Amino acid sequence: MTYVLIPRLSTGAAMTRLAEVQEELRRNTPAEDLVVESLGQGVPNPTGGRAATGDDLRRWRREVLDLMTGRGVGTISENSTHSMYLGQAIEEVIHPSPSDAAHDGAWSFLSLMLFPDVLAARWPASSDLSELARDRWIGNQVGRDRNYLKLAWRRWQVLGQVMTETQDPFGEDEFGALLERSAVARNTRLVQCAAREVASYGGDLGRMDFTRGLMRGLTALTGPLQLDILSDRELVELVRDTARKVDGRR
């Protein structure tokens, strides 16, 4: 497969651009006016595919926003649904190469240059309009690995099928519990089984507490057991047995 490579911002360029965006938002500049549909200071990886052109960037933005039509933010449910469809749109339209997906500068470019209005809607400045969340706008280059576009895409990659099956979308904390433990997150089949168990849970613990307990229990099993070699049926039985122990009555 030939990929179209995403331009990448260096850490310095990302910080400079974030400061520019912050200043413009303080002046009440509409976030849509801050979109840059050119490479700017972005530099694509020299190998692995074809470098994106301005036409590619304009198409990416147009098609991603088309797929996000009607997906607002505000309530917990709306925020969760927004993240889900955003991750799906990034995968279907941009389809990041493995090297781009692993490089934080590519996500900084998408957030700060191509989709600042998407970020401003979901992660606006603090109440005094002085500070944007660097973790959400840039991510691992300057803070925690929480770039919003990157997390939305990664969640869709791992849990997309499960997310479309449930009528009660996962919240931010539930996503964190499901995916934050690297010993478990590397096993996609296990995470998907756990997510289905969470989605169907109707006990007394509360879904967030149940999710944390379930993932702690599964993480503890990664030491004595080689879970990667289990069949799908064995994984389902393992997750359900762990869920019964967490719930205490199942």
PDB file of C-alpha atoms in Angstrom:
ATOM      1  CA  MET A   1       0.000   0.000   0.000  1.00  0.00           C
ATOM      2  CA  THR A   2       1.246   3.473  -0.872  1.00  0.00           C
ATOM      3  CA  TYR A   3       0.567   6.023   1.852  1.00  0.00           C
ATOM      4  CA  VAL A   4       0.166   9.768   1.588  1.00  0.00           C
ATOM      5  CA  LEU A   5       2.487  11.085   4.281  1.00  0.00           C
ATOM      6  CA  ILE A   6       1.312  13.574   6.891  1.00  0.00           C
ATOM      7  CA  PRO A   7       3.522  16.653   7.421  1.00  0.00           C
ATOM      8  CA  ARG A   8       5.163  16.717  10.838  1.00  0.00           C
ATOM      9  CA  LEU A   9       5.769  19.621  13.173  1.00  0.00           C
ATOM     10  CA  SER A  10       8.893  19.707  15.300  1.00  0.00           C
ATOM     11  CA  THR A  11       8.395  20.292  19.013  1.00  0.00           C
ATOM     12  CA  GLY A  12       9.507  23.913  18.658  1.00  0.00           C
ATOM     13  CA  ALA A  13       7.238  24.551  15.702  1.00  0.00           C
ATOM     14  CA  ALA A  14       4.303  22.958  17.533  1.00  0.00           C
ATOM     15  CA  MET A  15       4.819  25.154  20.591  1.00  0.00           C
ATOM     16  CA  THR A  16       5.105  28.276  18.442  1.00  0.00           C
ATOM     17  CA  ARG A  17       1.950  27.393  16.552  1.00  0.00           C
ATOM     18  CA  LEU A  18       0.038  26.666  19.768  1.00  0.00           C
ATOM     19  CA  ALA A  19       0.968  30.109  21.067  1.00  0.00           C
ATOM     20  CA  GLU A  20      -0.276  31.661  17.824  1.00  0.00           C
ATOM     21  CA  VAL A  21      -3.576  29.801  18.040  1.00  0.00           C
ATOM     22  CA  GLN A  22      -4.018  30.808  21.676  1.00  0.00           C
ATOM     23  CA  GLU A  23      -3.430  34.453  20.878  1.00  0.00           C
ATOM     24  CA  GLU A  24      -5.870  34.446  17.974  1.00  0.00           C
ATOM     25  CA  LEU A  25      -8.567  32.756  20.042  1.00  0.00           C
ATOM     26  CA  ARG A  26      -8.077  35.392  22.746  1.00  0.00           C
ATOM     27  CA  ARG A  27      -8.847  37.973  20.071  1.00  0.00           C
ATOM     28  CA  ASN A  28     -12.057  36.071  19.287  1.00  0.00           C
ATOM     29  CA  THR A  29     -10.804  34.980  15.886  1.00  0.00           C
ATOM     30  CA  PRO A  30     -13.087  32.159  14.673  1.00  0.00           C
ATOM     31  CA  ALA A  31     -11.257  28.845  14.950  1.00  0.00           C
ATOM     32  CA  GLU A  32     -12.150  28.057  11.335  1.00  0.00           C
ATOM     33  CA  ASP A  33     -10.046  31.046  10.273  1.00  0.00           C
ATOM     34  CA  LEU A  34      -6.965  29.439  11.851  1.00  0.00           C
ATOM     35  CA  VAL A  35      -6.969  26.475   9.471  1.00  0.00           C
ATOM     36  CA  VAL A  36      -3.801  26.167   7.368  1.00  0.00           C
ATOM     37  CA  GLU A  37      -4.215  23.896   4.360  1.00  0.00           C
ATOM     38  CA  SER A  38      -0.567  23.925   3.358  1.00  0.00           C
ATOM     39  CA  LEU A  39       2.568  22.300   4.702  1.00  0.00           C
ATOM     40  CA  GLY A  40       3.776  25.469   6.416  1.00  0.00           C
ATOM     41  CA  GLN A  41       6.530  24.379   8.781  1.00  0.00           C
ATOM     42  CA  GLY A  42       5.424  20.763   8.461  1.00  0.00           C
ATOM     43  CA  VAL A  43       7.991  18.380   7.009  1.00  0.00           C
ATOM     44  CA  PRO A  44       6.897  14.886   5.915  1.00  0.00           C
ATOM     45  CA  ASN A  45       8.999  11.802   6.489  1.00  0.00           C
ATOM     46  CA  PRO A  46      11.369  11.462   3.503  1.00  0.00           C
ATOM     47  CA  THR A  47      10.506   7.807   2.896  1.00  0.00           C
ATOM     48  CA  GLY A  48       7.512   5.512   3.099  1.00  0.00           C
ATOM     49  CA  GLY A  49       5.130   7.120   0.652  1.00  0.00           C
ATOM     50  CA  ARG A  50       4.173  10.279  -1.190  1.00  0.00           C
ATOM     51  CA  ALA A  51       4.291  13.602   0.621  1.00  0.00           C
ATOM     52  CA  ALA A  52       0.887  15.243   1.056  1.00  0.00           C
ATOM     53  CA  THR A  53       0.174  18.252  -1.141  1.00  0.00           C
ATOM     54  CA  GLY A  54      -2.103  21.187  -0.468  1.00  0.00           C
ATOM     55  CA  ASP A  55      -4.799  19.421  -2.471  1.00  0.00           C
ATOM     56  CA  ASP A  56      -4.467  16.361  -0.224  1.00  0.00           C
ATOM     57  CA  LEU A  57      -4.755  18.480   2.902  1.00  0.00           C
ATOM     58  CA  ARG A  58      -7.850  20.275   1.616  1.00  0.00           C
ATOM     59  CA  ARG A  59      -9.457  16.967   0.680  1.00  0.00           C
ATOM     60  CA  TRP A  60      -8.628  15.436   4.060  1.00  0.00           C
ATOM     61  CA  ARG A  61     -10.203  18.324   5.898  1.00  0.00           C
ATOM     62  CA  ARG A  62     -13.307  18.451   3.704  1.00  0.00           C
ATOM     63  CA  GLU A  63     -13.972  14.704   3.889  1.00  0.00           C
ATOM     64  CA  VAL A  64     -13.290  14.366   7.610  1.00  0.00           C
ATOM     65  CA  LEU A  65     -15.654  17.248   8.389  1.00  0.00           C
ATOM     66  CA  ASP A  66     -18.282  15.788   6.065  1.00  0.00           C
ATOM     67  CA  LEU A  67     -18.182  12.529   8.032  1.00  0.00           C
ATOM     68  CA  MET A  68     -18.414  14.488  11.284  1.00  0.00           C
ATOM     69  CA  THR A  69     -21.511  16.458  10.237  1.00  0.00           C
ATOM     70  CA  GLY A  70     -23.976  16.614  13.107  1.00  0.00           C
ATOM     71  CA  ARG A  71     -21.517  15.243  15.681  1.00  0.00           C
ATOM     72  CA  GLY A  72     -21.534  17.889  18.356  1.00  0.00           C
ATOM     73  CA  VAL A  73     -19.869  18.038  21.768  1.00  0.00           C
ATOM     74  CA  GLY A  74     -21.074  18.988  25.227  1.00  0.00           C
ATOM     75  CA  THR A  75     -22.578  16.079  27.138  1.00  0.00           C
ATOM     76  CA  ILE A  76     -20.585  12.985  28.104  1.00  0.00           C
ATOM     77  CA  SER A  77     -22.464  10.960  25.508  1.00  0.00           C
ATOM     78  CA  GLU A  78     -21.923  13.582  22.788  1.00  0.00           C
ATOM     79  CA  ASN A  79     -18.216  13.830  23.584  1.00  0.00           C
ATOM     80  CA  SER A  80     -17.807  10.060  23.445  1.00  0.00           C
ATOM     81  CA  THR A  81     -19.676   9.807  20.150  1.00  0.00           C
ATOM     82  CA  HIS A  82     -17.667  12.717  18.717  1.00  0.00           C
ATOM     83  CA  SER A  83     -14.408  10.949  19.558  1.00  0.00           C
ATOM     84  CA  MET A  84     -15.601   7.689  18.044  1.00  0.00           C
ATOM     85  CA  TYR A  85     -16.644   9.168  14.703  1.00  0.00           C
ATOM     86  CA  LEU A  86     -13.571  11.382  14.563  1.00  0.00           C
ATOM     87  CA  GLY A  87     -11.305   8.366  14.918  1.00  0.00           C
ATOM     88  CA  GLN A  88     -13.242   6.556  12.209  1.00  0.00           C
ATOM     89  CA  ALA A  89     -13.031   9.555   9.883  1.00  0.00           C
ATOM     90  CA  ILE A  90      -9.270   9.933  10.356  1.00  0.00           C
ATOM     91  CA  GLU A  91      -8.738   6.277   9.566  1.00  0.00           C
ATOM     92  CA  GLU A  92     -11.008   6.198   6.528  1.00  0.00           C
ATOM     93  CA  VAL A  93      -9.925   9.526   5.003  1.00  0.00           C
ATOM     94  CA  ILE A  94      -6.301  10.078   6.051  1.00  0.00           C
ATOM     95  CA  HIS A  95      -5.322   6.479   6.857  1.00  0.00           C
ATOM     96  CA  PRO A  96      -2.037   7.338   8.625  1.00  0.00           C
ATOM     97  CA  SER A  97       0.964   5.219   7.747  1.00  0.00           C
ATOM     98  CA  PRO A  98       2.438   3.224  10.652  1.00  0.00           C
ATOM     99  CA  SER A  99       5.404   5.598  10.827  1.00  0.00           C
ATOM    100  CA  ASP A 100       3.188   8.693  10.814  1.00  0.00           C
ATOM    101  CA  ALA A 101       0.848   7.203  13.419  1.00  0.00           C
ATOM    102  CA  ALA A 102       3.850   6.611  15.676  1.00  0.00           C
ATOM    103  CA  HIS A 103       5.282  10.120  15.213  1.00  0.00           C
ATOM    104  CA  ASP A 104       3.791  12.774  17.472  1.00  0.00           C
ATOM    105  CA  GLY A 105       4.728  15.564  15.067  1.00  0.00           C
ATOM    106  CA  ALA A 106       2.188  14.266  12.546  1.00  0.00           C
ATOM    107  CA  TRP A 107      -0.608  14.516  15.110  1.00  0.00           C
ATOM    108  CA  SER A 108       0.546  17.998  16.130  1.00  0.00           C
ATOM    109  CA  PHE A 109       0.296  19.093  12.502  1.00  0.00           C
ATOM    110  CA  LEU A 110      -3.218  17.733  12.115  1.00  0.00           C
ATOM    111  CA  SER A 111      -4.373  19.321  15.377  1.00  0.00           C
ATOM    112  CA  LEU A 112      -2.752  22.725  15.074  1.00  0.00           C
ATOM    113  CA  MET A 113      -2.849  23.305  11.341  1.00  0.00           C
ATOM    114  CA  LEU A 114      -5.610  21.294   9.696  1.00  0.00           C
ATOM    115  CA  PHE A 115      -8.224  20.828  12.444  1.00  0.00           C
ATOM    116  CA  PRO A 116      -7.818  23.626  15.023  1.00  0.00           C
ATOM    117  CA  ASP A 117     -11.578  24.210  14.971  1.00  0.00           C
ATOM    118  CA  VAL A 118     -12.221  20.573  15.904  1.00  0.00           C
ATOM    119  CA  LEU A 119      -9.847  20.884  18.848  1.00  0.00           C
ATOM    120  CA  ALA A 120     -11.225  24.282  19.868  1.00  0.00           C
ATOM    121  CA  ALA A 121     -14.733  22.836  20.002  1.00  0.00           C
ATOM    122  CA  ARG A 122     -13.776  19.812  22.100  1.00  0.00           C
ATOM    123  CA  TRP A 123     -10.862  21.231  24.122  1.00  0.00           C
ATOM    124  CA  PRO A 124     -11.293  25.005  24.281  1.00  0.00           C
ATOM    125  CA  ALA A 125      -9.152  27.369  26.310  1.00  0.00           C
ATOM    126  CA  SER A 126      -9.632  27.662  30.053  1.00  0.00           C
ATOM    127  CA  SER A 127     -12.282  30.047  31.337  1.00  0.00           C
ATOM    128  CA  ASP A 128      -9.970  33.069  31.197  1.00  0.00           C
ATOM    129  CA  LEU A 129      -8.964  32.240  27.610  1.00  0.00           C
ATOM    130  CA  SER A 130      -5.331  32.106  28.669  1.00  0.00           C
ATOM    131  CA  GLU A 131      -4.326  28.526  28.145  1.00  0.00           C
ATOM    132  CA  LEU A 132      -5.070  25.673  25.757  1.00  0.00           C
ATOM    133  CA  ALA A 133      -4.474  22.149  26.990  1.00  0.00           C
ATOM    134  CA  ARG A 134      -1.060  21.236  25.577  1.00  0.00           C
ATOM    135  CA  ASP A 135      -1.663  17.540  26.236  1.00  0.00           C
ATOM    136  CA  ARG A 136      -4.769  17.608  24.036  1.00  0.00           C
ATOM    137  CA  TRP A 137      -3.545  19.935  21.296  1.00  0.00           C
ATOM    138  CA  ILE A 138       0.043  18.674  20.991  1.00  0.00           C
ATOM    139  CA  GLY A 139       0.478  15.630  23.200  1.00  0.00           C
ATOM    140  CA  ASN A 140       3.593  13.647  23.901  1.00  0.00           C
ATOM    141  CA  GLN A 141       6.000  16.212  22.449  1.00  0.00           C
ATOM    142  CA  VAL A 142       5.374  18.616  25.324  1.00  0.00           C
ATOM    143  CA  GLY A 143       3.250  16.732  27.859  1.00  0.00           C
ATOM    144  CA  ARG A 144       1.300  13.546  28.311  1.00  0.00           C
ATOM    145  CA  ASP A 145       0.459  11.350  25.336  1.00  0.00           C
ATOM    146  CA  ARG A 146      -3.106  12.633  25.034  1.00  0.00           C
ATOM    147  CA  ASN A 147      -3.356  14.380  21.671  1.00  0.00           C
ATOM    148  CA  TYR A 148      -7.094  14.294  20.977  1.00  0.00           C
ATOM    149  CA  LEU A 149      -6.880  13.250  17.335  1.00  0.00           C
ATOM    150  CA  LYS A 150      -4.319  10.561  18.114  1.00  0.00           C
ATOM    151  CA  LEU A 151      -6.387   9.085  20.944  1.00  0.00           C
ATOM    152  CA  ALA A 152      -9.578   9.180  18.873  1.00  0.00           C
ATOM    153  CA  TRP A 153      -7.838   7.344  16.026  1.00  0.00           C
ATOM    154  CA  ARG A 154      -6.157   4.799  18.320  1.00  0.00           C
ATOM    155  CA  ARG A 155      -9.421   4.033  20.101  1.00  0.00           C
ATOM    156  CA  TRP A 156     -11.128   3.458  16.788  1.00  0.00           C
ATOM    157  CA  GLN A 157      -8.306   1.166  15.667  1.00  0.00           C
ATOM    158  CA  VAL A 158      -8.651  -0.994  18.759  1.00  0.00           C
ATOM    159  CA  LEU A 159     -12.314  -0.653  19.707  1.00  0.00           C
ATOM    160  CA  GLY A 160     -14.139   0.611  16.648  1.00  0.00           C
ATOM    161  CA  GLN A 161     -16.207  -2.513  16.103  1.00  0.00           C
ATOM    162  CA  VAL A 162     -17.136  -2.713  19.777  1.00  0.00           C
ATOM    163  CA  MET A 163     -18.025   0.988  19.980  1.00  0.00           C
ATOM    164  CA  THR A 164     -20.524   0.667  17.139  1.00  0.00           C
ATOM    165  CA  GLU A 165     -22.237  -2.231  18.919  1.00  0.00           C
ATOM    166  CA  THR A 166     -23.149  -0.432  22.149  1.00  0.00           C
ATOM    167  CA  GLN A 167     -25.869   2.146  22.691  1.00  0.00           C
ATOM    168  CA  ASP A 168     -24.048   3.543  25.739  1.00  0.00           C
ATOM    169  CA  PRO A 169     -20.737   5.023  24.463  1.00  0.00           C
ATOM    170  CA  PHE A 170     -17.572   4.656  26.505  1.00  0.00           C
ATOM    171  CA  GLY A 171     -16.471   7.765  28.389  1.00  0.00           C
ATOM    172  CA  GLU A 172     -12.963   9.202  28.650  1.00  0.00           C
ATOM    173  CA  ASP A 173     -12.248   7.445  31.959  1.00  0.00           C
ATOM    174  CA  GLU A 174     -13.484   4.115  30.640  1.00  0.00           C
ATOM    175  CA  PHE A 175     -11.295   4.451  27.547  1.00  0.00           C
ATOM    176  CA  GLY A 176      -8.368   5.196  29.836  1.00  0.00           C
ATOM    177  CA  ALA A 177      -9.016   2.140  31.989  1.00  0.00           C
ATOM    178  CA  LEU A 178      -9.359  -0.105  28.933  1.00  0.00           C
ATOM    179  CA  LEU A 179      -6.250   1.103  27.122  1.00  0.00           C
ATOM    180  CA  GLU A 180      -3.808   2.666  29.585  1.00  0.00           C
ATOM    181  CA  ARG A 181      -2.175  -0.557  30.762  1.00  0.00           C
ATOM    182  CA  SER A 182       0.362  -1.482  28.100  1.00  0.00           C
ATOM    183  CA  ALA A 183       0.522  -5.132  29.200  1.00  0.00           C
ATOM    184  CA  VAL A 184      -3.135  -5.489  28.190  1.00  0.00           C
ATOM    185  CA  ALA A 185      -3.506  -2.848  25.461  1.00  0.00           C
ATOM    186  CA  ARG A 186      -1.085  -4.670  23.152  1.00  0.00           C
ATOM    187  CA  ASN A 187      -3.519  -7.591  22.982  1.00  0.00           C
ATOM    188  CA  THR A 188      -6.291  -6.183  20.807  1.00  0.00           C
ATOM    189  CA  ARG A 189      -8.504  -9.247  21.075  1.00  0.00           C
ATOM    190  CA  LEU A 190      -8.321  -9.160  24.874  1.00  0.00           C
ATOM    191  CA  VAL A 191      -9.175  -5.457  25.025  1.00  0.00           C
ATOM    192  CA  GLN A 192     -12.124  -5.979  22.690  1.00  0.00           C
ATOM    193  CA  CYS A 193     -13.436  -8.835  24.861  1.00  0.00           C
ATOM    194  CA  ALA A 194     -13.066  -6.663  27.941  1.00  0.00           C
ATOM    195  CA  ALA A 195     -14.821  -3.753  26.240  1.00  0.00           C
ATOM    196  CA  ARG A 196     -17.778  -5.950  25.295  1.00  0.00           C
ATOM    197  CA  GLU A 197     -18.026  -7.120  28.890  1.00  0.00           C
ATOM    198  CA  VAL A 198     -18.028  -3.515  30.066  1.00  0.00           C
ATOM    199  CA  ALA A 199     -20.628  -2.489  27.482  1.00  0.00           C
ATOM    200  CA  SER A 200     -23.007  -5.213  28.662  1.00  0.00           C
ATOM    201  CA  TYR A 201     -22.472  -4.646  32.373  1.00  0.00           C
ATOM    202  CA  GLY A 202     -25.567  -3.853  34.409  1.00  0.00           C
ATOM    203  CA  GLY A 203     -24.481  -4.587  37.979  1.00  0.00           C
ATOM    204  CA  ASP A 204     -24.351  -2.463  41.091  1.00  0.00           C
ATOM    205  CA  LEU A 205     -20.725  -1.316  40.986  1.00  0.00           C
ATOM    206  CA  GLY A 206     -21.147   1.422  38.417  1.00  0.00           C
ATOM    207  CA  ARG A 207     -19.577   0.890  35.020  1.00  0.00           C
ATOM    208  CA  MET A 208     -16.447   2.930  35.693  1.00  0.00           C
ATOM    209  CA  ASP A 209     -15.598   1.048  38.903  1.00  0.00           C
ATOM    210  CA  PHE A 210     -16.356  -2.234  37.170  1.00  0.00           C
ATOM    211  CA  THR A 211     -14.078  -1.312  34.261  1.00  0.00           C
ATOM    212  CA  ARG A 212     -11.185  -0.454  36.562  1.00  0.00           C
ATOM    213  CA  GLY A 213     -11.604  -3.657  38.533  1.00  0.00           C
ATOM    214  CA  LEU A 214     -11.869  -5.771  35.413  1.00  0.00           C
ATOM    215  CA  MET A 215      -8.737  -4.316  33.854  1.00  0.00           C
ATOM    216  CA  ARG A 216      -6.772  -4.649  37.093  1.00  0.00           C
ATOM    217  CA  GLY A 217      -7.764  -8.293  37.242  1.00  0.00           C
ATOM    218  CA  LEU A 218      -6.801  -8.928  33.603  1.00  0.00           C
ATOM    219  CA  THR A 219      -3.499  -7.092  34.011  1.00  0.00           C
ATOM    220  CA  ALA A 220      -2.641  -9.340  36.962  1.00  0.00           C
ATOM    221  CA  LEU A 221      -3.131 -12.362  34.705  1.00  0.00           C
ATOM    222  CA  THR A 222      -0.617 -11.168  32.104  1.00  0.00           C
ATOM    223  CA  GLY A 223       2.250 -12.245  34.361  1.00  0.00           C
ATOM    224  CA  PRO A 224       1.505 -15.960  34.919  1.00  0.00           C
ATOM    225  CA  LEU A 225      -0.413 -16.494  31.648  1.00  0.00           C
ATOM    226  CA  GLN A 226       0.502 -16.050  27.975  1.00  0.00           C
ATOM    227  CA  LEU A 227      -2.806 -14.557  26.904  1.00  0.00           C
ATOM    228  CA  ASP A 228      -1.804 -13.962  23.278  1.00  0.00           C
ATOM    229  CA  ILE A 229      -2.016 -17.684  22.492  1.00  0.00           C
ATOM    230  CA  LEU A 230      -5.548 -18.164  23.798  1.00  0.00           C
ATOM    231  CA  SER A 231      -8.363 -18.662  21.320  1.00  0.00           C
ATOM    232  CA  ASP A 232     -11.182 -16.142  21.050  1.00  0.00           C
ATOM    233  CA  ARG A 233     -13.458 -18.444  23.019  1.00  0.00           C
ATOM    234  CA  GLU A 234     -10.870 -18.909  25.746  1.00  0.00           C
ATOM    235  CA  LEU A 235     -10.368 -15.151  25.997  1.00  0.00           C
ATOM    236  CA  VAL A 236     -14.121 -14.591  26.362  1.00  0.00           C
ATOM    237  CA  GLU A 237     -14.270 -17.193  29.151  1.00  0.00           C
ATOM    238  CA  LEU A 238     -11.256 -15.662  30.882  1.00  0.00           C
ATOM    239  CA  VAL A 239     -12.735 -12.167  30.766  1.00  0.00           C
ATOM    240  CA  ARG A 240     -16.127 -13.360  32.007  1.00  0.00           C
ATOM    241  CA  ASP A 241     -14.552 -15.291  34.876  1.00  0.00           C
ATOM    242  CA  THR A 242     -12.571 -12.189  35.868  1.00  0.00           C
ATOM    243  CA  ALA A 243     -15.730 -10.071  35.591  1.00  0.00           C
ATOM    244  CA  ARG A 244     -17.610 -12.420  37.940  1.00  0.00           C
ATOM    245  CA  LYS A 245     -14.869 -12.067  40.526  1.00  0.00           C
ATOM    246  CA  VAL A 246     -14.923  -8.277  40.234  1.00  0.00           C
ATOM    247  CA  ASP A 247     -18.696  -8.043  40.502  1.00  0.00           C
ATOM    248  CA  GLY A 248     -18.854 -10.547  43.334  1.00  0.00           C
ATOM    249  CA  ARG A 249     -22.300 -11.830  42.464  1.00  0.00           C
ATOM    250  CA  ARG A 250     -22.100 -12.964  38.848  1.00  0.00           C
TER     251      ARG A 250
END
